[in-house]
XYZ file of C-alpha atoms in Angstrom:
690
model
C -12.695 114.506 84.957
C -10.305 113.350 82.343
C -10.092 109.597 82.328
C -6.408 109.146 83.946
C -7.660 111.805 86.473
C -10.622 109.683 87.074
C -8.834 106.596 87.750
C -6.292 108.354 89.814
C -8.937 109.667 92.077
C -10.492 106.364 91.934
C -7.320 104.758 93.170
C -6.656 107.125 95.931
C -10.071 106.743 97.601
C -9.858 103.027 97.267
C -6.397 102.674 98.700
C -7.802 105.106 101.738
C -10.738 102.775 102.510
C -8.101 99.912 102.967
C -5.666 102.271 104.916
C -8.414 103.419 107.260
C -10.090 99.871 107.606
C -6.557 98.653 108.934
C -6.075 101.472 111.372
C -3.417 103.283 109.823
C -5.052 106.624 108.532
C -3.575 108.469 111.369
C -0.413 108.565 109.177
C -1.687 110.355 106.121
C -3.822 113.190 104.823
C -7.579 112.399 104.134
C -8.769 112.919 100.638
C -12.099 113.194 99.164
C -13.892 113.788 95.831
C -16.450 116.558 95.526
C -17.874 119.451 93.268
C -16.088 122.509 92.713
C -17.978 125.749 91.976
C -15.468 128.540 91.768
C -13.565 130.924 89.525
C -9.719 130.926 88.851
C -8.209 133.729 90.531
C -6.742 136.436 88.518
C -8.152 135.065 85.378
C -11.854 134.548 86.085
C -12.490 130.957 84.609
C -15.506 129.237 85.980
C -14.681 125.819 87.389
C -17.786 123.672 87.726
C -16.525 120.028 87.821
C -15.164 117.729 90.360
C -11.988 118.077 92.144
C -9.972 115.861 94.722
C -9.855 117.810 97.931
C -7.259 116.910 100.537
C -6.478 117.795 104.064
C -3.873 120.463 104.437
C -0.802 118.739 105.880
C 0.508 120.789 109.152
C 4.179 121.811 109.116
C 6.626 121.685 106.367
C 8.071 118.973 104.262
C 11.211 117.173 105.479
C 12.929 118.259 102.135
C 11.963 121.911 102.424
C 13.360 121.954 105.967
C 16.560 120.195 104.896
C 17.207 122.623 101.600
C 16.576 125.957 102.790
C 19.040 128.785 103.271
C 19.592 128.788 106.922
C 20.615 125.016 106.825
C 22.197 124.872 110.099
C 19.110 126.267 111.997
C 16.894 124.083 110.218
C 18.928 120.952 110.899
C 19.060 121.821 114.700
C 15.009 122.347 114.640
C 14.425 119.069 112.621
C 16.707 117.064 114.830
C 14.974 118.215 117.703
C 11.567 117.349 116.680
C 12.678 114.024 115.259
C 14.853 113.073 118.546
C 13.078 114.600 121.534
C 9.385 114.809 120.287
C 8.710 112.506 117.420
C 5.476 110.584 117.309
C 7.076 107.144 117.283
C 3.837 105.330 117.053
C 3.244 107.144 114.070
C 6.624 106.021 112.559
C 5.760 102.420 113.076
C 2.363 103.068 111.376
C 3.847 104.751 108.535
C 5.986 101.920 107.896
C 3.254 99.409 108.046
C 1.116 101.481 105.719
C 3.828 101.967 103.373
C 4.715 98.505 102.934
C 1.001 97.300 102.966
C 0.537 99.745 100.043
C 3.829 98.920 98.136
C 4.447 102.700 98.378
C 7.082 103.609 95.844
C 7.798 107.522 96.217
C 7.929 108.094 99.929
C 10.742 110.521 99.953
C 11.476 113.601 102.128
C 8.990 115.932 99.956
C 5.943 113.462 100.709
C 6.562 113.787 104.750
C 5.255 116.819 106.334
C 6.773 117.441 109.946
C 5.783 119.748 112.777
C 7.773 121.135 115.764
C 6.018 118.902 118.104
C 7.067 115.754 116.400
C 3.790 114.863 114.710
C 3.824 114.192 110.816
C 1.657 113.453 107.955
C 2.130 111.695 104.659
C 0.856 113.078 101.422
C 1.005 111.941 97.749
C 0.099 108.272 97.961
C -0.580 107.814 94.246
C 2.591 105.849 93.458
C 1.576 102.713 95.141
C 0.158 99.051 94.597
C 1.626 99.272 91.208
C -0.896 101.682 89.828
C 1.783 103.776 88.029
C 5.048 102.420 88.662
C 4.192 98.723 87.875
C 7.808 97.277 88.502
C 8.500 98.922 91.991
C 8.269 96.794 94.818
C 8.465 99.378 97.538
C 10.592 102.319 98.499
C 10.168 104.350 101.307
C 12.310 106.579 103.816
C 10.535 104.468 106.635
C 11.841 101.079 105.369
C 15.387 99.990 105.513
C 17.006 98.314 102.500
C 14.839 100.525 99.798
C 16.271 103.220 97.857
C 14.750 106.233 99.738
C 16.096 104.873 102.889
C 19.483 104.356 101.526
C 19.624 107.870 100.338
C 18.813 109.103 103.545
C 21.903 107.137 104.880
C 24.505 107.708 102.620
C 23.301 110.841 100.207
C 21.901 110.910 96.773
C 25.155 111.188 94.958
C 26.900 108.262 96.721
C 23.714 106.010 96.350
C 23.084 107.119 92.653
C 26.742 106.341 91.767
C 27.639 109.883 90.948
C 31.021 110.091 89.538
C 33.656 111.063 92.502
C 30.867 110.976 95.052
C 31.223 109.727 98.714
C 28.977 108.801 101.120
C 27.795 111.635 103.581
C 29.788 112.269 106.716
C 27.254 113.694 108.923
C 24.162 111.752 110.162
C 20.954 112.835 108.417
C 18.325 113.437 111.011
C 15.768 111.758 108.770
C 17.364 108.295 109.685
C 15.307 108.618 112.882
C 12.354 107.713 110.911
C 13.485 104.068 110.782
C 10.722 102.101 112.370
C 13.201 99.711 113.962
C 14.226 102.265 116.425
C 10.569 102.066 117.975
C 9.676 98.239 118.016
C 11.083 95.447 120.716
C 14.454 94.171 119.287
C 14.365 96.078 116.121
C 11.647 93.830 114.954
C 7.985 94.114 114.107
C 7.412 90.614 112.673
C 3.580 89.978 113.193
C 3.114 92.198 116.288
C 0.751 94.442 114.333
C -1.927 96.467 116.238
C -5.090 94.610 116.566
C -7.120 96.420 113.955
C -4.381 96.053 111.280
C -4.118 92.416 112.064
C -7.784 91.714 111.469
C -7.261 93.765 108.352
C -4.495 91.443 106.805
C -6.277 88.548 107.763
C -9.272 89.693 105.777
C -7.205 90.913 102.712
C -5.355 87.908 102.673
C -8.094 85.389 102.492
C -10.017 87.582 99.788
C -9.652 87.112 96.223
C -8.378 89.962 94.100
C -11.556 90.421 92.182
C -13.360 90.490 95.696
C -11.121 93.209 96.880
C -11.406 95.190 93.715
C -15.020 95.405 93.895
C -15.159 95.964 97.756
C -12.492 98.767 97.887
C -13.160 100.037 94.156
C -9.732 99.668 92.830
C -9.629 100.761 89.161
C -7.835 97.709 88.241
C -7.133 94.091 89.499
C -3.417 94.571 89.206
C -3.492 96.880 92.696
C -5.919 94.379 94.265
C -3.827 91.472 93.673
C -0.684 93.180 94.749
C -2.658 94.147 97.744
C -3.730 90.631 98.552
C -0.329 89.251 98.103
C 1.495 91.758 100.297
C -1.240 91.472 103.030
C -0.531 87.693 102.894
C 2.971 87.625 103.247
C 2.970 90.102 105.964
C 0.565 88.252 107.955
C 1.857 84.712 107.164
C 5.815 85.431 107.401
C 5.991 88.717 109.235
C 6.868 92.402 108.435
C 10.530 91.668 107.758
C 10.374 88.927 105.613
C 7.523 90.682 103.368
C 9.906 93.755 103.256
C 12.887 91.515 102.201
C 10.957 89.591 99.891
C 9.012 92.467 98.338
C 10.290 92.344 94.889
C 9.974 88.765 94.564
C 6.483 88.684 95.531
C 5.879 91.475 93.106
C 7.067 89.215 90.504
C 4.708 86.497 91.388
C 1.690 88.817 91.385
C 2.479 90.751 88.111
C 3.279 87.513 86.372
C 0.190 85.887 87.674
C -1.762 88.664 86.398
C -0.223 89.705 82.940
C 1.326 86.512 81.589
C -0.540 85.407 78.519
C -0.425 81.565 77.513
C 1.768 80.598 74.579
C 0.834 77.185 73.056
C 3.797 76.304 71.008
C 4.064 80.136 69.795
C 7.915 80.791 70.687
C 8.025 83.817 68.732
C 5.136 85.054 70.537
C 6.741 84.229 73.744
C 10.066 85.739 73.323
C 8.431 89.101 71.981
C 6.482 89.213 75.182
C 9.520 88.502 77.443
C 11.242 91.032 75.578
C 8.570 93.526 76.117
C 7.888 92.741 79.671
C 11.684 92.485 80.875
C 12.380 95.664 79.185
C 10.266 97.739 81.632
C 11.496 96.165 84.903
C 13.600 97.921 87.214
C 13.840 94.656 89.374
C 16.000 91.892 88.408
C 14.141 88.828 87.777
C 17.269 86.519 88.928
C 18.041 88.304 91.691
C 15.070 86.891 93.924
C 14.905 83.414 92.326
C 13.911 80.697 95.051
C 15.582 77.904 93.241
C 12.163 75.948 93.193
C 10.719 77.423 90.034
C 12.477 78.527 86.768
C 11.999 81.915 85.425
C 10.458 82.801 82.121
C 13.381 84.164 80.350
C 15.407 81.371 81.667
C 12.958 78.943 80.242
C 12.892 80.631 76.704
C 16.644 80.693 76.569
C 16.750 76.891 77.229
C 13.632 76.616 74.616
C 15.445 78.025 71.873
C 17.845 75.121 71.749
C 17.721 72.197 69.968
C 15.694 69.123 71.308
C 17.965 67.247 73.701
C 16.970 63.618 73.295
C 20.248 62.498 74.829
C 21.447 64.728 77.930
C 25.227 64.813 78.309
C 26.104 65.481 81.961
C 22.670 64.769 83.271
C 22.589 63.378 86.644
C 18.762 62.302 86.696
C 16.842 59.902 84.621
C 13.161 60.789 84.560
C 9.878 58.887 83.907
C 6.451 60.626 84.207
C 4.326 59.104 86.684
C 1.840 57.420 84.354
C 1.565 54.073 85.948
C 2.419 51.576 88.727
C 2.932 47.814 88.810
C 1.610 46.183 91.943
C -0.065 43.073 92.977
C 0.870 41.579 89.721
C -1.095 44.338 87.663
C -0.490 47.670 85.855
C -2.403 50.372 87.438
C -2.990 53.518 85.216
C -2.602 56.926 87.053
C -4.114 60.462 86.380
C -1.648 62.921 85.233
C -3.760 65.837 85.984
C -3.481 69.339 84.247
C -1.530 71.489 86.521
C 2.184 72.878 85.815
C 3.243 70.534 88.774
C 4.926 67.341 87.234
C 5.486 63.932 88.949
C 8.548 61.623 88.087
C 9.919 58.545 88.968
C 13.881 59.082 89.389
C 16.773 57.175 91.285
C 18.322 59.047 93.949
C 21.796 59.708 93.287
C 24.508 57.189 94.232
C 26.300 59.957 96.079
C 23.406 61.424 98.071
C 23.933 65.170 98.493
C 21.647 65.536 101.517
C 21.334 63.677 104.736
C 17.395 63.250 103.828
C 18.631 61.813 100.437
C 21.085 59.127 101.943
C 18.369 58.161 104.433
C 16.109 57.332 101.373
C 19.093 55.375 100.150
C 21.318 56.307 97.245
C 20.227 54.664 93.869
C 16.805 53.881 95.205
C 13.594 54.797 93.464
C 11.885 57.865 94.444
C 9.110 60.188 93.285
C 9.915 63.717 92.138
C 7.670 66.741 92.042
C 8.816 69.496 89.881
C 7.100 72.806 90.145
C 6.515 75.333 87.320
C 7.051 72.958 84.297
C 6.407 75.031 80.884
C 5.007 72.361 78.893
C 1.417 71.049 78.545
C 1.201 67.431 80.010
C -1.225 66.155 77.315
C -0.296 68.087 73.937
C 3.406 68.589 74.845
C 3.641 72.397 73.690
C 5.123 75.122 75.342
C 2.607 76.549 77.925
C 4.040 78.869 80.495
C 1.317 79.251 83.282
C 3.728 79.453 86.343
C 2.148 81.689 89.002
C 2.954 79.564 92.165
C 6.526 80.017 92.842
C 5.687 81.534 96.643
C 3.145 78.701 97.057
C 5.704 75.860 96.075
C 8.441 77.537 98.558
C 5.860 77.634 101.273
C 4.955 74.168 100.693
C 8.294 72.707 100.753
C 9.127 74.657 103.988
C 6.037 73.338 105.422
C 6.607 69.790 104.603
C 10.366 69.550 105.570
C 9.322 71.436 109.059
C 6.345 68.879 109.513
C 8.713 66.018 108.849
C 11.283 67.262 111.394
C 8.660 67.268 113.995
C 7.278 63.628 112.913
C 10.829 62.482 112.926
C 11.554 63.771 116.200
C 8.580 62.223 117.982
C 9.355 58.719 116.226
C 6.600 58.424 113.649
C 8.409 58.726 110.579
C 8.177 54.947 109.671
C 4.498 55.709 108.985
C 5.041 58.049 106.041
C 7.364 58.633 103.018
C 10.617 60.692 103.690
C 10.892 63.921 101.669
C 13.698 66.347 100.920
C 14.558 69.225 98.425
C 17.484 68.871 96.081
C 18.550 69.802 92.608
C 17.328 68.077 89.548
C 19.577 67.869 86.182
C 17.577 66.198 83.664
C 15.901 66.361 80.415
C 12.069 65.955 79.938
C 11.376 62.666 78.261
C 10.258 62.845 74.523
C 10.357 66.887 74.630
C 14.074 67.251 75.442
C 13.408 70.391 77.665
C 16.501 70.737 80.354
C 15.165 70.817 84.032
C 17.840 72.498 86.116
C 15.858 73.806 89.029
C 15.061 72.079 92.407
C 12.625 69.556 92.984
C 10.844 67.720 96.168
C 12.064 64.346 96.482
C 9.966 61.600 98.119
C 10.732 58.157 99.068
C 8.418 55.762 96.731
C 5.976 54.122 98.836
C 5.582 50.294 98.038
C 2.331 49.297 96.735
C -0.746 50.960 95.575
C -3.059 53.370 97.218
C -6.142 51.480 98.932
C -8.390 53.631 96.464
C -6.759 52.486 93.597
C -6.955 48.829 94.937
C -10.709 49.309 95.815
C -11.939 50.665 92.316
C -10.215 48.669 89.742
C -12.387 46.881 87.155
C -12.122 43.174 88.973
C -14.081 44.694 91.836
C -14.358 41.293 93.572
C -10.762 40.246 93.297
C -9.804 43.803 94.876
C -12.194 43.343 97.678
C -10.925 39.926 98.335
C -7.427 40.841 98.256
C -7.883 43.791 100.439
C -9.831 42.016 102.809
C -7.321 39.082 103.132
C -4.361 41.614 103.632
C -6.103 43.794 106.164
C -7.599 40.844 108.175
C -4.424 38.499 108.336
C -1.109 40.517 107.474
C -2.098 43.993 108.559
C 0.655 45.428 110.698
C -1.526 47.119 113.553
C 1.417 48.773 115.246
C 2.070 50.832 112.098
C -1.776 51.593 112.227
C -1.542 52.956 115.619
C 1.462 54.921 114.771
C -0.358 56.434 111.693
C -3.275 57.261 113.894
C -0.825 59.323 116.353
C 0.881 61.152 113.534
C -2.567 62.196 112.049
C -3.798 63.471 115.073
C -0.801 65.178 116.217
C -0.376 67.090 113.015
C -4.055 67.624 112.613
C -4.243 65.844 109.288
C -7.214 66.858 107.224
C -6.706 64.715 103.943
C -6.219 61.203 105.303
C -8.275 59.377 102.720
C -7.822 55.939 100.755
C -5.798 57.662 97.899
C -3.332 58.759 100.402
C -2.789 55.470 102.007
C -0.541 53.060 100.354
C -0.338 49.210 100.883
C 1.762 46.307 99.431
C 1.370 42.767 99.072
C 2.571 42.039 102.785
C 0.125 44.469 104.118
C 2.493 47.226 105.015
C 1.003 50.716 105.086
C 2.513 53.805 104.306
C 1.314 57.593 104.196
C 1.678 60.114 101.442
C 0.691 63.577 100.741
C 0.961 65.243 104.281
C 0.315 69.113 103.053
C -3.134 69.469 104.340
C -1.937 69.288 107.870
C -1.696 72.069 110.912
C -4.036 74.265 109.117
C -1.575 74.751 105.988
C -4.441 75.609 103.864
C -7.818 74.183 105.129
C -7.986 76.476 108.146
C -11.472 75.313 109.104
C -10.664 71.815 109.467
C -9.461 70.345 112.727
C -8.608 66.699 111.900
C -9.771 64.021 109.063
C -8.433 60.616 108.908
C -9.428 57.029 107.923
C -7.562 56.100 111.157
C -9.412 58.375 113.524
C -12.950 57.559 114.309
C -15.304 60.395 114.746
C -14.143 62.040 111.642
C -15.497 62.208 108.209
C -13.149 60.190 106.320
C -13.542 57.466 108.909
C -17.404 57.749 108.837
C -17.213 57.257 105.032
C -15.317 54.021 105.382
C -17.790 52.836 107.892
C -21.164 53.802 106.179
C -20.202 55.161 102.674
C -20.081 58.435 101.024
C -23.313 58.574 99.841
C -24.847 58.196 103.266
C -22.117 60.431 104.845
C -22.488 63.229 102.102
C -26.128 63.357 102.464
C -26.936 62.626 98.608
C -30.531 62.375 98.150
C -31.699 58.864 98.721
C -28.363 58.055 99.863
C -28.581 55.048 102.857
C -25.658 53.394 105.032
C -23.881 50.756 102.994
C -24.706 47.183 103.638
C -21.613 45.243 103.626
C -18.607 46.488 105.330
C -15.713 48.095 103.655
C -12.237 46.097 104.225
C -10.615 49.594 105.510
C -12.952 49.576 108.444
C -10.058 47.462 109.875
C -7.731 50.552 109.992
C -9.383 51.716 113.168
C -6.342 52.166 115.629
C -8.699 50.880 118.569
C -8.481 47.582 117.189
C -4.834 47.466 118.171
C -4.367 48.870 121.539
C -5.389 47.584 124.985
C -9.145 48.031 125.930
C -9.350 50.272 122.482
C -7.774 53.041 124.271
C -4.259 54.619 123.965
C -4.832 57.439 126.944
C -1.217 58.408 127.327
C 0.384 55.212 126.697
C 2.532 56.515 123.888
C 5.777 55.194 122.812
C 8.787 56.596 124.565
C 10.053 59.089 121.656
C 6.477 60.338 121.228
C 6.005 60.921 124.936
C 9.404 62.773 125.216
C 8.362 64.845 122.115
C 5.079 65.560 123.046
C 6.549 66.931 126.549
C 8.979 69.029 124.698
C 6.681 70.681 122.475
C 4.037 71.556 125.293
C 6.896 73.386 127.053
C 7.557 75.544 124.159
C 6.027 78.825 122.861
C 4.492 78.921 119.257
C 6.784 81.460 117.961
C 9.928 79.023 119.360
C 8.320 75.817 117.524
C 8.051 77.888 114.390
C 11.660 79.274 114.604
C 12.861 75.488 115.772
C 11.463 73.524 113.077
C 10.990 76.050 110.444
C 7.414 76.307 109.736
C 6.511 78.950 107.234
C 3.490 80.518 109.126
C 3.023 80.878 112.759
C -0.520 79.329 112.884
C 1.118 75.787 112.037
C 3.060 76.008 115.098
C 0.029 77.480 117.158
C -2.127 74.372 115.980
C 1.033 71.948 116.737
C 1.238 73.460 120.232
C -2.131 73.001 121.005
C -2.486 69.506 119.887
C 0.643 68.446 121.401
C -0.457 69.933 124.592
C -3.759 68.314 124.675
C -2.395 64.607 123.660
C 0.447 65.143 126.470
C -1.775 66.331 129.428
C -5.430 65.023 128.721
C -4.486 61.783 126.368
C -5.379 60.830 122.905
C -9.079 60.147 122.947
C -9.622 63.502 124.816
C -7.668 65.351 122.141
C -9.116 63.528 119.479
C -12.885 64.299 120.505
C -12.713 67.635 122.342
C -8.877 69.074 121.617
C -8.498 72.366 119.527
C -8.636 72.738 116.595
C -11.954 71.036 116.179
C -14.083 70.260 113.268
C -17.188 72.225 112.624
C -20.114 70.902 114.226
C -21.773 69.411 110.763
C -18.648 67.568 110.822
C -18.232 66.004 114.187
C -19.639 62.607 114.336
C -20.708 59.913 116.775
C -18.052 57.494 118.143
C -19.061 54.319 116.751
C -17.764 50.967 118.009
C -14.969 49.283 115.989
C -15.034 46.402 114.157
C -11.503 44.309 114.281
C -12.387 41.127 112.220
C -14.068 40.421 109.064
C -15.943 37.434 107.500
C -17.678 36.705 104.382
C -21.545 36.075 104.689
C -23.649 33.988 102.790
C -24.707 36.558 100.451
C -20.778 36.927 99.216
C -20.288 40.556 101.225
C -17.716 41.198 103.813
C -19.395 41.714 107.479
C -18.139 42.053 110.732
C -16.747 38.919 112.464
C -17.802 39.741 115.904
C -20.669 42.003 117.436
C -20.812 45.268 115.731
C -23.731 47.297 116.985
C -23.829 50.394 114.829
C -26.175 53.528 115.123
C -26.308 55.154 111.727
C -26.847 58.874 112.586
C -25.559 62.145 111.237
C -25.134 65.617 112.469
C -27.141 68.574 111.112
C -25.346 70.874 108.573
C -23.782 70.696 105.160
C -21.303 67.745 105.541
C -19.174 69.510 102.535
C -18.387 73.116 103.586
C -19.456 72.822 107.333
C -22.062 75.407 107.247
C -25.908 75.312 107.620
C -27.948 72.859 105.582
C -29.120 74.711 102.489
C -29.867 72.173 99.734
C -33.270 71.645 98.197
C -34.100 68.289 100.159
C -34.500 67.938 103.790
C -31.430 67.470 106.093
C -31.309 63.961 107.350
C -29.062 64.990 110.303
C -30.462 64.369 113.970
C -27.939 65.862 116.300
C -25.491 68.453 116.848
C -22.344 67.545 118.952
C -21.168 69.928 121.441
């Protein structure tokens, strides 16, 4: 076979594997590659190479039925087949298959119908950007696409033929709209079980893995499939259909955008080449949180703007903090996400900004900055507009819950708002939205613990935690972390000021937003890994070869919530606002929680419902130790007794000031990934917690 023919056959077979695994193969004809040994009738040419065999679709194409001479007869038969005998389950399956595979050529010629109402799809080559790279989706089964619109209003009207008007009579093909056959006209995530399992698998697979497993001829198709499956699974069918073009842009830019290190001419040439091919406007689906490449280049061609007339935001890159009488240098990282210090506008544009205080210092996160942080050269590597949008939605939804539950004093407030500023030292105009965060006072406990003057840091931390710590804030932080299934509450994400006030930051790894195998992990919660690391040290808990429990106490051990509640137990003795909030959440359904608070994924609401119900009905400690979601067995630790006061011993180290009987013991298994032990040295674990 010719190379293009080979690629086409390879693509169709790979796509068929996906459709079959997703339980949707009943909608289309089966294809297979096999040898041919025949002569061409009437000519006698011997055909001895491979060919692509296809099942013969029964019936006749919709197009043929609609445009034969006996038009009234055929339309009557067609209307009868579609209205009275149509296989409606297959309509829904066809819509799911076409959206999943980004089908772009599903018109009436490619749908064969029988008089009994069954139908089959043929010609599935123009899918997953295999040939038509800038088409997102186009199918007669999917409202909002060109093919569906033509069936609705007629080709002349939709194609804007001069003098054309929308058709008067209804086209029987409009009965192929999937919304007619699902409850309330919405499919959302109510996929067939096999399809749902397939979407879960595809969404968590990498494009190279998908390409390898199914045999796609290029990674572009695999990436498009992975992106579409993730959108359909996490946001639902209608959301994925409506945002198809935007997701296409993100997927193809991720795969195809080169890196331009200061070479503006090369960047402009690439933009002209790429945008000239596109049938979908890059501007029409802009989320507001990230810029678009052509917009960046338009700005980049302008002179350096060292002074901005009309800008409303003054930015300073986050490089250092001043706290405890010292300057603290901060790592900038290498991603295209930048952190700045900025003053909130005096005339706050949102309620959240007003609550943070107009003119107050804030931290601002801006996605997709097209400038290298170190070399200050143009470097466009932005591929995370969908991730940015999802992250912002999640953080704001989670904040609504935390605020309603009366726990917002434990953390920083966040809000989405416009930015109008120039990048200091570069002059690039930043005009897109950013995530604003109230600035946490002080410095992170991690930074405080690992400065050069180690003895000073330990002494200062111990003094603050021992004598000035706000115990109520500790308890509320523990409640917040358990309720939201926080999985990244280590010492870098806890700030403390010189008065001993604690503030939590970086709350994104919660409610299974990304880390779906984690139940909860917080420095405030005994029995979790972060708490265990404070107690025994990272070398021991991480099972490094030769690691041993730490000799002296880490002052952060005083962050154990049990030290600040009667008898070391919360039980169900929650603050009134939290108690009322838990009761409300427990009475809601997961879908209701998602819609009410605006979570981007249903699983966020499902986790919140489970945790709130356990905390409400069975109490805090039960929910911490046994509630769902739970950590994997290698990450479930014994509940050790708390240490609530420290003193200095004769050797100069911090020790517990009261009796503190610890039993250093670790669970079997890998403490990093949570799986079985697979390192070269013996596992020092001694138990498995049920």
